[in-house]
Short mmCIF file of C-alpha atoms and ligand atoms in Angstrom, two decimals:
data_model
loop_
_atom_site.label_atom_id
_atom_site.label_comp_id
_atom_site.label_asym_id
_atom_site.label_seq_id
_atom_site.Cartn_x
_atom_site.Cartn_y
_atom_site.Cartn_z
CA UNK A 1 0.00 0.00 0.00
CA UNK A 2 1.11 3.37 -1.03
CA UNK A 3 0.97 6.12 1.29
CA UNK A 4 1.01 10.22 0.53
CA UNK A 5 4.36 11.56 1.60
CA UNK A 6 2.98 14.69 2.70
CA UNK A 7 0.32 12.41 5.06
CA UNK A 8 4.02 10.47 6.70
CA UNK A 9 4.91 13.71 7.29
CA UNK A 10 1.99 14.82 9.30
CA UNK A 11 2.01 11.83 11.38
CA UNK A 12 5.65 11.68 12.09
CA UNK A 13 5.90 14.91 13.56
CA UNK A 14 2.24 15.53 14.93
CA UNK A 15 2.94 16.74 18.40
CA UNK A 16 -0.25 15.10 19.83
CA UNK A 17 -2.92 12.22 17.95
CA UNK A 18 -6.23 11.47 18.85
CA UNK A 19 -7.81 7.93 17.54
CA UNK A 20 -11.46 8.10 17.52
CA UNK A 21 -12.76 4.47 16.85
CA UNK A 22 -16.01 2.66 16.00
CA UNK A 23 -17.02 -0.73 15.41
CA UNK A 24 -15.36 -1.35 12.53
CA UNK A 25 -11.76 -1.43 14.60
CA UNK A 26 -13.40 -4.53 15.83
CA UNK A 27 -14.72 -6.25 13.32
CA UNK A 28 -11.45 -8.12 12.19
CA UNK A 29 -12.11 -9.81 15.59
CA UNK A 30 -15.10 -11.20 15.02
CA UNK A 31 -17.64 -8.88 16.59
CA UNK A 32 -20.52 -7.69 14.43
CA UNK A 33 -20.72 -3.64 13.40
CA UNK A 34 -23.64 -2.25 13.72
CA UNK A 35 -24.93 -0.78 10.24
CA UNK A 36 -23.01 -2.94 7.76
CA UNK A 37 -25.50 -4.02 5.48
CA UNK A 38 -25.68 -7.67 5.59
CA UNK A 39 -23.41 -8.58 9.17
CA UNK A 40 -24.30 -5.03 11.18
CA UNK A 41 -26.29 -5.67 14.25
CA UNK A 42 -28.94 -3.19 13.28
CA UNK A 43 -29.82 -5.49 10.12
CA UNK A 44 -30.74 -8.06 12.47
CA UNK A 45 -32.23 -6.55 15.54
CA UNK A 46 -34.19 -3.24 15.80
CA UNK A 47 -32.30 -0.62 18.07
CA UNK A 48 -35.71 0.31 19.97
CA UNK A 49 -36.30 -2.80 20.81
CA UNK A 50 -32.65 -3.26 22.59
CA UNK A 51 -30.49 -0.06 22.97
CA UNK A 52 -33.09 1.99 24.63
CA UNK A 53 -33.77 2.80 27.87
CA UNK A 54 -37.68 2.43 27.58
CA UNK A 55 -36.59 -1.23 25.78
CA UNK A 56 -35.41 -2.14 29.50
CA UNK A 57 -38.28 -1.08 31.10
CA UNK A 58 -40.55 -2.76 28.50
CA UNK A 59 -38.96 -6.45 28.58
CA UNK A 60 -35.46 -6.50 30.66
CA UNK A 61 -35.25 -9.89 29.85
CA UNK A 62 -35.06 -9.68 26.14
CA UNK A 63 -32.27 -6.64 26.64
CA UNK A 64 -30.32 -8.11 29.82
CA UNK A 65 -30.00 -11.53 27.76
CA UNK A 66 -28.60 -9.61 24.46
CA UNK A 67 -26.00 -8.04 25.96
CA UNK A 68 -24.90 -10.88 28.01
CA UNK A 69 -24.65 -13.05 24.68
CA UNK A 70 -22.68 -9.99 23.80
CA UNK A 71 -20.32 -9.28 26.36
CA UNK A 72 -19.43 -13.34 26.35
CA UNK A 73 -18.50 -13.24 22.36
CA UNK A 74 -16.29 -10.16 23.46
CA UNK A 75 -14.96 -12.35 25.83
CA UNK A 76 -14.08 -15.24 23.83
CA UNK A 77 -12.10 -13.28 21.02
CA UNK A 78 -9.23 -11.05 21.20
CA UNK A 79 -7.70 -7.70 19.57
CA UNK A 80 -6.77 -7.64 16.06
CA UNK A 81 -3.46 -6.04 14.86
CA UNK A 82 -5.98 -3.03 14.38
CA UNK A 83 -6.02 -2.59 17.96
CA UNK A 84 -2.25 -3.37 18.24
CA UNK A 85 -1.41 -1.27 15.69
CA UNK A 86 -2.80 1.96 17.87
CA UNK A 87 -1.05 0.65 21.23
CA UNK A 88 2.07 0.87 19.57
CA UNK A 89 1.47 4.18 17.43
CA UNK A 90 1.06 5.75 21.39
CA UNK A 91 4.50 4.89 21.99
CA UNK A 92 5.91 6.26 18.86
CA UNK A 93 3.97 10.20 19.37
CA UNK A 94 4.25 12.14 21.78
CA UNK A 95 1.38 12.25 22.97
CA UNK A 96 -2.06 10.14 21.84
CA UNK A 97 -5.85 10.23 22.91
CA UNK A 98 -8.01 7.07 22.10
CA UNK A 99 -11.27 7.99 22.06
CA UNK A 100 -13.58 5.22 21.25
CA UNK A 101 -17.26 4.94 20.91
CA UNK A 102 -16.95 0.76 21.30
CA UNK A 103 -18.23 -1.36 24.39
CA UNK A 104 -15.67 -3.95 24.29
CA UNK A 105 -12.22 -4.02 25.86
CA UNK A 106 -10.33 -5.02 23.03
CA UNK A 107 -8.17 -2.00 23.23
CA UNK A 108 -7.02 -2.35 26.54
CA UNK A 109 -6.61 -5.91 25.86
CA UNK A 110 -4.00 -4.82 23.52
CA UNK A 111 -2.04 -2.50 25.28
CA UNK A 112 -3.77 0.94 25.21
CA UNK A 113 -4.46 2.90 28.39
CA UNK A 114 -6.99 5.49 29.33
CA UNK A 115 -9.33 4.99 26.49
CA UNK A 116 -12.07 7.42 26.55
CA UNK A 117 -15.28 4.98 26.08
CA UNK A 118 -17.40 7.56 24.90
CA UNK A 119 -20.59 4.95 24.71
CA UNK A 120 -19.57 3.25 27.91
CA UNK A 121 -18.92 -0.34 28.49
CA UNK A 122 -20.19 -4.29 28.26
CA UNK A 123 -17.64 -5.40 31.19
CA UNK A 124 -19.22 -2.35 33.53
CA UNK A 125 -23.10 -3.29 34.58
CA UNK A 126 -24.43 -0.98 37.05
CA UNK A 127 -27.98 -0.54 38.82
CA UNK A 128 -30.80 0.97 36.76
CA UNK A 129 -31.92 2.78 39.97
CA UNK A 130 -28.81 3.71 42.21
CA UNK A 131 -25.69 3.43 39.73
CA UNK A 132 -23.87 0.94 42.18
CA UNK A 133 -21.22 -0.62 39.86
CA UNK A 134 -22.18 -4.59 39.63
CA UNK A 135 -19.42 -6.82 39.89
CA UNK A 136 -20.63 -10.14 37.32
CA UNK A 137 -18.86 -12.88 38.07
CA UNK A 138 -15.83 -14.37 35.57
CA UNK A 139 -17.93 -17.51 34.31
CA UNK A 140 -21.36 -16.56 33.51
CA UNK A 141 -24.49 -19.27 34.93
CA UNK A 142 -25.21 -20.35 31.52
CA UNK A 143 -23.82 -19.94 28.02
CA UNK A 144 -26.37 -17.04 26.55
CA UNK A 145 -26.79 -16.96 23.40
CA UNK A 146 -28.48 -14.33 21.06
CA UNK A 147 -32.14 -14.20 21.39
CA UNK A 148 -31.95 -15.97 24.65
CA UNK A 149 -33.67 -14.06 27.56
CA UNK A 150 -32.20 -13.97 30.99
CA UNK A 151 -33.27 -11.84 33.91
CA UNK A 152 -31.07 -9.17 35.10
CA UNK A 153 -28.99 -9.55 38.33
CA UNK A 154 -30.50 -7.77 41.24
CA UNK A 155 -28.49 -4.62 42.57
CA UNK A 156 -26.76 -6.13 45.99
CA UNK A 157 -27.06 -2.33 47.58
CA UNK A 158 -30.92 -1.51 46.72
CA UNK A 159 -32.25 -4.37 45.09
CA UNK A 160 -33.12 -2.74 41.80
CA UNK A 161 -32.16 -4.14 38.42
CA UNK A 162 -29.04 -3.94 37.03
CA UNK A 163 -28.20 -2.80 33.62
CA UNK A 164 -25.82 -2.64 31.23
CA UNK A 165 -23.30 -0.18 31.43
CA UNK A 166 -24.13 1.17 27.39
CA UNK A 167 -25.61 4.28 26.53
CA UNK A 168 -28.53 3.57 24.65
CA UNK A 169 -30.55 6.23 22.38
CA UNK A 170 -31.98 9.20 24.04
CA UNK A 171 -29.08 9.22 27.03
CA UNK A 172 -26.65 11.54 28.29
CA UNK A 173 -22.92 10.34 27.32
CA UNK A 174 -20.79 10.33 30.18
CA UNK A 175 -19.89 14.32 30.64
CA UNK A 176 -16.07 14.43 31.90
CA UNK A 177 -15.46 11.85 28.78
CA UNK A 178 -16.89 13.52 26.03
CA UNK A 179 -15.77 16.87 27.43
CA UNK A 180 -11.99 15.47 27.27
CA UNK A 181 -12.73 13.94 23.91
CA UNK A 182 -13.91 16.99 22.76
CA UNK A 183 -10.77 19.22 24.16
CA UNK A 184 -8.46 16.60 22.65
CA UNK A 185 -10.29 17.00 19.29
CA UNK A 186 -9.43 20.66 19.79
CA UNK A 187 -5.74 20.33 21.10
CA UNK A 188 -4.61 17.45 18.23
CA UNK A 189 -2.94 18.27 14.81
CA UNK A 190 -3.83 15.29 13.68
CA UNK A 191 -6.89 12.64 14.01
CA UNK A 192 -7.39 9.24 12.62
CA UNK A 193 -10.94 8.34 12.58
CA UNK A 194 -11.25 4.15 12.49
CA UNK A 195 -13.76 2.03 11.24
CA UNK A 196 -17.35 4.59 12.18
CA UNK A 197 -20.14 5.53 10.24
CA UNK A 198 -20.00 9.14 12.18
CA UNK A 199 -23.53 9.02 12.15
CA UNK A 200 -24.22 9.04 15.87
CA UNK A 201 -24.04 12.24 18.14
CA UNK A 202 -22.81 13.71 19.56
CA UNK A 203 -20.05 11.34 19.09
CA UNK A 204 -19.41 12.49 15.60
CA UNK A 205 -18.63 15.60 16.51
CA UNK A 206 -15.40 14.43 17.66
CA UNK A 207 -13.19 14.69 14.02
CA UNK A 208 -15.89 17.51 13.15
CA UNK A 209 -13.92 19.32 16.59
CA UNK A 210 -10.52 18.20 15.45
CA UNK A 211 -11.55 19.48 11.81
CA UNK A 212 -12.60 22.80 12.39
CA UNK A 213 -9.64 22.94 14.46
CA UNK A 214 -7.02 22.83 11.76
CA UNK A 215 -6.22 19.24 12.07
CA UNK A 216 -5.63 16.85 9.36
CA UNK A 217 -8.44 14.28 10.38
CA UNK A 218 -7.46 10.56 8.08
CA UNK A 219 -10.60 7.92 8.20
CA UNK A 220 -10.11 4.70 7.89
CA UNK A 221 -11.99 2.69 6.27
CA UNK A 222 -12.90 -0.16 3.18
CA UNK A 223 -16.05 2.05 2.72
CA UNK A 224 -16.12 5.20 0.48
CA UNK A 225 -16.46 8.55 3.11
CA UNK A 226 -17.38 11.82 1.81
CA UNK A 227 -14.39 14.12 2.37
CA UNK A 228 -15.02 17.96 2.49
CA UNK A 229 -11.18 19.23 1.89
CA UNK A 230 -7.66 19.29 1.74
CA UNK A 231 -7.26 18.30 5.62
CA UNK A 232 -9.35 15.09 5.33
CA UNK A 233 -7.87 12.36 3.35
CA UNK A 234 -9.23 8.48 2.93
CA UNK A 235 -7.31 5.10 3.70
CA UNK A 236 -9.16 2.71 1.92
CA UNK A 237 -8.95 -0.89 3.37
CA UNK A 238 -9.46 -2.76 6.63
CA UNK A 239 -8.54 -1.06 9.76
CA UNK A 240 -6.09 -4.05 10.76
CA UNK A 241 -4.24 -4.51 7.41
CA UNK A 242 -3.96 -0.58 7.07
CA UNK A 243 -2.89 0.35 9.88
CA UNK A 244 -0.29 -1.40 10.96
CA UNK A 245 1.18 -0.52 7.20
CA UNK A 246 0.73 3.16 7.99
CA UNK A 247 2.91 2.64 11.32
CA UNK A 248 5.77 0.88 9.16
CA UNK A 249 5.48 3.68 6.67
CA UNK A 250 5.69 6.10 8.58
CA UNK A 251 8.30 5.42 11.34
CA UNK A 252 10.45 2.18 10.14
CA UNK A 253 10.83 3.16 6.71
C1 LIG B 1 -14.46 -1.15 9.01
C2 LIG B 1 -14.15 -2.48 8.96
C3 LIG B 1 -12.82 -2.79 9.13
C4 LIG B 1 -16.24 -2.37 8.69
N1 LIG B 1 -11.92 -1.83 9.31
N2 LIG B 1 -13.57 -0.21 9.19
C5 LIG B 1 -28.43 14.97 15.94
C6 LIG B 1 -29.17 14.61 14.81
C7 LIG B 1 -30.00 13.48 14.82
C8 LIG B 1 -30.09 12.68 15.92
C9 LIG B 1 -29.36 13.02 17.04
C10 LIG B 1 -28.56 14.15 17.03
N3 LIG B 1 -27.96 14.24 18.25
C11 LIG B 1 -28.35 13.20 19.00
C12 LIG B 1 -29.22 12.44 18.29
C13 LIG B 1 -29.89 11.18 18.72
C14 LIG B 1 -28.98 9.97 18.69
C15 LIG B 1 -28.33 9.83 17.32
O1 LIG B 1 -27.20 10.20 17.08
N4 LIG B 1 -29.06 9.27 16.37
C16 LIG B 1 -28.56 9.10 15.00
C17 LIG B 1 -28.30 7.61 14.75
C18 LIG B 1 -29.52 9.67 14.05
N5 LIG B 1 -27.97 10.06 19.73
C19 LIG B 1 -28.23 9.73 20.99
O2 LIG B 1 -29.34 9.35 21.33
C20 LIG B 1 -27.10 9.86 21.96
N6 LIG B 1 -27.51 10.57 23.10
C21 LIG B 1 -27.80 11.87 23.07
O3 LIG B 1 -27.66 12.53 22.07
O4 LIG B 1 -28.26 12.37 24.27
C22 LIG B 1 -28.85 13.67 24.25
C23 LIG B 1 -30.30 13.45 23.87
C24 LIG B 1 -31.19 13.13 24.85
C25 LIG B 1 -32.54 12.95 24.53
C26 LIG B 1 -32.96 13.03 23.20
C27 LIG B 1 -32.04 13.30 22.19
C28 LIG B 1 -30.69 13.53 22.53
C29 LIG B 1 -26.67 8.47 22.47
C30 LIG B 1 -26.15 7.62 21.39
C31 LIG B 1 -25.85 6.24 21.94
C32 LIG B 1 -25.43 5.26 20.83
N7 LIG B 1 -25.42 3.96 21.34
C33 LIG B 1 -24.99 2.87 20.47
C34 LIG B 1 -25.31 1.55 21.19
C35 LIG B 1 -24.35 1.32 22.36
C36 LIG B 1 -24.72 0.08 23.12
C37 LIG B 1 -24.60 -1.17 22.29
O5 LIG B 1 -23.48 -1.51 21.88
O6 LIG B 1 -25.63 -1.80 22.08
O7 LIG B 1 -23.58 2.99 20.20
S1 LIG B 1 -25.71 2.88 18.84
C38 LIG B 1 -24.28 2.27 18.01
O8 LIG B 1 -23.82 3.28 17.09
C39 LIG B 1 -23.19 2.14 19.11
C40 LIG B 1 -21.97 2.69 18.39
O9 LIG B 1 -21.01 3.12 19.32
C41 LIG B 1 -22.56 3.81 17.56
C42 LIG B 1 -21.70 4.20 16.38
O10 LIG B 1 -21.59 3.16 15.46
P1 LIG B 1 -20.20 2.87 14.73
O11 LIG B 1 -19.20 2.47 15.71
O12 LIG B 1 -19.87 4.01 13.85
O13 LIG B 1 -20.57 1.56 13.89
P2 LIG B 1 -21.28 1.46 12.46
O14 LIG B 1 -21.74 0.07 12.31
O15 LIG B 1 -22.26 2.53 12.26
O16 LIG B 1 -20.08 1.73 11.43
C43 LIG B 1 -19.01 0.81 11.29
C44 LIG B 1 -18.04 1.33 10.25
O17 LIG B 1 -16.93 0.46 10.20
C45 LIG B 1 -18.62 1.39 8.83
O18 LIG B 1 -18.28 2.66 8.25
C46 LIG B 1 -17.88 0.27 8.09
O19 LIG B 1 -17.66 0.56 6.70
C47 LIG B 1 -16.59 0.23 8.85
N8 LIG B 1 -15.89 -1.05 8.83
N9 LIG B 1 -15.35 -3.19 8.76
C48 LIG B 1 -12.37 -0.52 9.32
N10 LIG B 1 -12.42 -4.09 9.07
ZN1 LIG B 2 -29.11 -0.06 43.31
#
């Protein structure tokens, strides 16, 4: 793969990166996007009836029983070079901000630290009522699988149900992350946006920031994106082949 000279550049001597990341960082490990056409989640399931909060309410069952099935095929894969790939560009800038709108750990399993989880977590349930964090145990009771409904644990302080520990539609993202996503968006000179539709807000406002900032914002992506100038530039491919050639290209070559 042939990279732009003036794009090395840029990276090599960007004084500080953000990575702003979507499902499609994870998708060489197995887990589904969400608006793919044929493999995205929301081809297959209907977003009110699962990543809402009145969904919940409505049948907990249904929801607590998706997200189990989901958290457990988190569980049972593991980062692509994707997800390595942006461990080891943090060591190589000065100075990097992951920002990621995914619910899996996959980038901390590969090395990165103090990711911003703009959409919160699977691994962090917490009470629907009093926000007590719920600790779930390392082997789940039974094997869920998709479809299968299972009733949410019981909140050991007030006895409410717990939840998962996603935002779903209509909810606040968690303030002091999005407000340091935001400011890093501001502060970077340059921001690679991974594998996201940047259809969701006010996530997507995170390269907008970084854009309208000066910064040269690179998406990354086997899909076509609609670029509006000079400072926004395509890498066409799959996050975990092209990324770990941009890293060579730019720093071993
Ligand atoms: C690859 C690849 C490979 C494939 N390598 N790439 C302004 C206008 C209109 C609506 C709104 C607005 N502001 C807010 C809203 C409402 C709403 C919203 O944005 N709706 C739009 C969809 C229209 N936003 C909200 O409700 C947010 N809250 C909010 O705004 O609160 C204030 C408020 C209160 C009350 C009323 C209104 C507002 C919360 C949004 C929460 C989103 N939650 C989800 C689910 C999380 C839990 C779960 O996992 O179930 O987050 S939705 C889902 O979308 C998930 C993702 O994080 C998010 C983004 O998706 P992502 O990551 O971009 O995935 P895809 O599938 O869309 O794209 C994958 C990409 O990868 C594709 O481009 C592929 O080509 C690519 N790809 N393989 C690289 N190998
Ligand atoms: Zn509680």
């Amino acid at each position: 793969m042939q990279f732009d000279q003036t794009l090395l550049t840029r990276l090599r001597e960007a004084r500080h990166v953000v990575v702003f990341t979507g499902a499609g960082v994870s998708a060489e490990s197995g887990i589904a996007t969400f608006r793919d056409a044929l493999s995205g989640l929301w081809s297959r399931f209907d977003p009110m009836q699962l990543a809402t909060p009145e969904a919940f309410e409505d049948d907990p069952e249904l929801v607590w029983g998706w997200y189990e099935a989901r958290r457990m095929q988190v569980l049972g894969t593991s980062p692509n070079p994707g997800h390595s790939a942006i461990a080891e560009l943090a060591k190589r800038v000065p100075r990097l901000t992951l920002v990621t709108q995914n619910v899996d750990d996959l980038h901390e399993r590969a090395g990165s630290v103090d990711v911003l989880h703009l959409h919160g977590s699977l691994h962090q349930p917490r009470c629907s009522l009093c926000a007590e964090p719920f600790r779930m145990s390392a082997e789940p009771p039974t094997e869920p699988a998709e479809g299968r409904r299972l009733a949410p644990p019981r909140c050991e302080h007030c006895g409410a149900k717990v939840r998962p520990g996603v935002v779903w539609f209509g909810e606040s993202l968690p303030f002091d992350t999005l407000e340091a996503a935001f400011s890093a968006a501001a502060d970077c000179d340059l921001l690679l946006s991974v594998g996201t539709s940047g259809v969701v807000y006010p996530a997507a406002q995170v390269p907008e920031i970084a854009l309208s900032s000066g910064a040269t914002v690179v998406h990354i992506n086997p899909q076509p994106q609609a670029l509006g100038g000079g400072n926004e530039w395509l890498l066409t491919g799959a996050a975990g082949k092209v990324l770990p050639l941009l890293l060579q290209a730019a720093f071993d070559e």
